Amino acid sequence: MVGAQRRRAVRAFRKVFIVLAGIVALTAAVDRVEAEPQKVVELFTSQGCSSCPPADHLAERLVEEESDLLTLVMPVDYWDYLGWKDTLASPVHSQRQRAYSARRGDRSVYTPQMVINGNEHVVGSRERDVRAALSRTDPFTATVDLKISNMVVKATVDGTLPGNASMATVYFVQIEGEAEVDIGRGENAGRKIRYVNVVRNLQPIGMWSGGAETFRMPKSKLMLKGDARCAILIQVEDQDGPGAIIGATVMDWKG
C-alpha cells in the first residue's frame, strides 16, 4: 500500500514539474520575442580592407553589450579586386550602401562605415562617434510582433509613419550569428577575423502604410540558408531610396 502511494506521489510530482517547466519555457520564449531593439546599426565592412577589423570588433561588442540595439554586419564586395574575394560579401549590401549615399547626397561610400537607423553615417571604427550618433536617434514609431510557426513567418506591424512618409518597406532579414574567416590574401592576409550578426539575406515582404497590419511568408524561405537568427526592419522608402528605420525586432527562431 505504501509503495502504491509513493508511486502515485511521484507521478503527481512529475506532472507538476512538466507543467512548471512548460510555463518557464513559454515565458522565456515570450520574453525573447517581445524584446524589441530601439536602434539599428548597419556596418558596411570588407575582409579586404585593413581599416575594418577594429570596426568588426566594435560591432561584436555592441552585440554583446547593447540590449536595445540591433547590430547588422553587411560585408561589401567592391574591394575584392585588391586580391581577396570577401567570402561573406553580397552585391546587395554594396547597392544598399550606395543607395543610402545617394539619398543623403554626400557620395560617402567607404569601409568601415556604420549607418544608424538608416540616417546618419560615421566611421565604424570610431567608437566615440558611433556612440554619439546612437545617442541622437529618434524613437521608433512602429512596433513589430514576429511569430514563426510550422508553416508561416508572420510579422504584425503597428504604429504610425513619420509625418512626411506615406509608406514603409517591411524587410525580412536572415542573419548568421557568427563566422570566423581565415584571410589568405590582400590587406588582411594571415589574419583570422570573427564576424557577428552577418546579414545573409535581405528581402522585402510588403509595404506598410500605418496602423495594424500583418505580413506573411512561407517558413520554407527561412529554412533555405539554415541560419538560426532573423529580424524584421520597418524602413521608410521612396523614389529616392531607403531612409529612416522606424521599427525592428529580432529573434533566434531555432532557440
Coordinates of C-alpha atoms in Angstrom, one line a residue, residues 6 22 29 37 40 58 65 69 85 94 102 109 113 120 126 157 170 178 181 198 200-201 211 217 227 249:
R6 CA 4.7 6.5 -3.2
G22 CA 6.4 24.4 -19.8
A29 CA 10.1 32.4 -25.5
P37 CA 15.5 46.8 -30.3
V40 CA 19.6 49.7 -35.7
L58 CA 33.3 47.1 -32.2
E65 CA 26.7 45.0 -24.6
L69 CA 20.5 47.8 -30.3
K85 CA 37.4 37.9 -52.5
S94 CA 27.1 47.4 -51.7
A102 CA 22.6 58.8 -53.0
V109 CA 30.7 55.2 -49.7
Q113 CA 31.0 52.7 -42.3
E120 CA 23.4 59.3 -40.0
R126 CA 35.5 55.4 -34.1
V157 CA 3.3 45.8 -37.6
V170 CA 8.9 45.7 -44.4
E178 CA 28.9 34.3 -36.1
V181 CA 37.3 33.7 -41.6
V198 CA 26.2 38.8 -40.6
R200 CA 22.9 36.6 -45.4
N201 CA 19.6 37.7 -46.9
G211 CA -1.9 51.0 -38.3
M217 CA 5.9 34.5 -45.9
D227 CA 20.5 30.4 -40.2
T249 CA 12.6 43.1 -34.0

